[in-house]
C-alpha positions as semicolon CSV with decimal commas, in nm:
position;residue;x (nm);y (nm);z (nm)
1;M;-2,896;-6,873;4,754
2;K;-2,907;-7,249;4,727
3;E;-2,599;-7,465;4,741
4;I;-2,340;-7,313;4,510
5;L;-2,265;-7,507;4,194
6;S;-1,913;-7,619;4,118
7;T;-1,715;-7,445;3,844
8;E;-1,763;-7,755;3,629
9;Q;-2,141;-7,743;3,676
10;I;-2,144;-7,373;3,589
11;Q;-1,937;-7,441;3,275
12;T;-2,175;-7,720;3,172
13;G;-2,478;-7,495;3,219
14;L;-2,316;-7,211;3,026
15;K;-2,227;-7,449;2,743
16;H;-2,592;-7,555;2,726
17;Y;-2,706;-7,192;2,715
18;R;-2,451;-7,114;2,441
19;R;-2,597;-7,395;2,231
20;I;-2,949;-7,257;2,272
21;A;-2,830;-6,909;2,174
22;R;-2,659;-7,058;1,867
23;Q;-2,982;-7,232;1,766
24;D;-3,167;-6,903;1,807
25;M;-2,911;-6,731;1,585
26;L;-2,979;-6,987;1,313
27;R;-3,355;-6,937;1,327
28;A;-3,347;-6,556;1,346
29;G;-3,460;-6,525;0,985
30;E;-3,791;-6,689;1,073
31;T;-3,885;-6,419;1,325
32;P;-4,077;-6,091;1,279
33;H;-3,762;-5,885;1,357
34;P;-3,473;-6,101;1,230
35;D;-3,194;-5,847;1,285
36;A;-3,302;-5,776;1,643
37;F;-3,353;-6,146;1,718
38;L;-3,008;-6,228;1,580
39;K;-2,843;-5,950;1,782
40;H;-3,024;-6,066;2,098
41;A;-2,902;-6,423;2,051
42;E;-2,547;-6,310;1,967
43;C;-2,532;-6,097;2,280
44;R;-2,661;-6,382;2,497
45;R;-2,400;-6,614;2,351
46;E;-2,126;-6,357;2,410
47;V;-2,224;-6,318;2,777
48;Y;-2,221;-6,696;2,828
49;T;-1,878;-6,715;2,664
50;R;-1,739;-6,433;2,878
51;L;-1,878;-6,586;3,199
52;G;-1,731;-6,922;3,099
53;A;-1,390;-6,765;3,040
54;F;-1,412;-6,586;3,374
55;A;-1,504;-6,917;3,541
56;D;-1,186;-7,072;3,398
57;D;-0,980;-6,864;3,642
58;H;-1,220;-6,790;3,927
59;G;-1,436;-6,976;4,175
60;P;-1,816;-7,000;4,161
61;D;-1,870;-6,717;4,414
62;E;-1,649;-6,485;4,212
63;V;-1,830;-6,572;3,889
64;I;-2,165;-6,491;4,050
65;T;-2,029;-6,163;4,187
66;H;-1,889;-6,077;3,844
67;A;-2,225;-6,153;3,680
68;L;-2,404;-5,931;3,932
69;E;-2,159;-5,649;3,855
70;L;-2,225;-5,686;3,483
71;Y;-2,599;-5,686;3,549
72;R;-2,579;-5,366;3,756
73;T;-2,407;-5,181;3,471
74;L;-2,673;-5,260;3,209
75;P;-2,910;-4,973;3,131
76;F;-3,270;-5,040;3,227
77;V;-3,472;-5,091;2,904
78;T;-3,778;-5,278;3,028
79;G;-4,092;-5,140;2,869
80;T;-3,936;-5,052;2,535
81;P;-4,067;-5,220;2,218
82;E;-3,957;-5,582;2,183
83;H;-3,723;-5,522;1,888
84;E;-3,548;-5,216;2,037
85;H;-3,218;-5,245;2,228
86;P;-3,163;-5,615;2,145
87;D;-2,801;-5,593;2,260
88;I;-2,893;-5,478;2,610
89;K;-3,194;-5,709;2,632
90;G;-2,983;-6,004;2,517
91;Q;-2,721;-5,939;2,785
92;E;-2,992;-5,892;3,046
93;N;-3,162;-6,215;2,945
94;A;-2,834;-6,407;2,952
95;L;-2,744;-6,281;3,298
96;E;-3,093;-6,357;3,430
97;N;-3,067;-6,709;3,285
98;F;-2,730;-6,745;3,458
99;F;-2,885;-6,635;3,788
100;L;-3,149;-6,907;3,746
101;L;-2,876;-7,160;3,667
102;V;-2,684;-7,087;3,986
103;G;-2,996;-7,054;4,199
104;L;-2,936;-6,691;4,291
105;D;-3,176;-6,562;4,553
106;P;-3,444;-6,353;4,378
107;K;-3,400;-6,079;4,639
108;T;-3,032;-6,043;4,545
109;R;-3,123;-6,016;4,178
110;R;-3,394;-5,756;4,253
111;E;-3,146;-5,550;4,456
112;A;-2,895;-5,558;4,169
113;R;-3,171;-5,470;3,922
114;S;-3,274;-5,168;4,129
115;K;-2,920;-5,028;4,099
116;R;-2,918;-5,036;3,720
117;P;-2,898;-4,699;3,544
118;R;-3,179;-4,558;3,335
119;L;-3,131;-4,558;2,960
120;S;-3,004;-4,216;2,856
């Protein structure tokens, strides 16, 4: 992992990601699967909001650990059609964006990904 961002830097990055998700929510109607696209964007925005709230009371290391825990609990849905499971895919995308934001080591992300449960 690179140098850890400050809580303020994490909050700023999450705010930026929330804005992008909001813009995606507004343009959902222009997509081939508007309901799925909207749900994906809503779920991303919700994850960014929850991580931001967690960061209000915890340090950067704890926020990263919390995000990794959330990531490990998500069912593995890679390979399903694009418009299926938008809630899970939106959360996954948000957490992966967060990992990029904080400069999480790809190996750490891969290890967390390998522990995710299969979709039942």
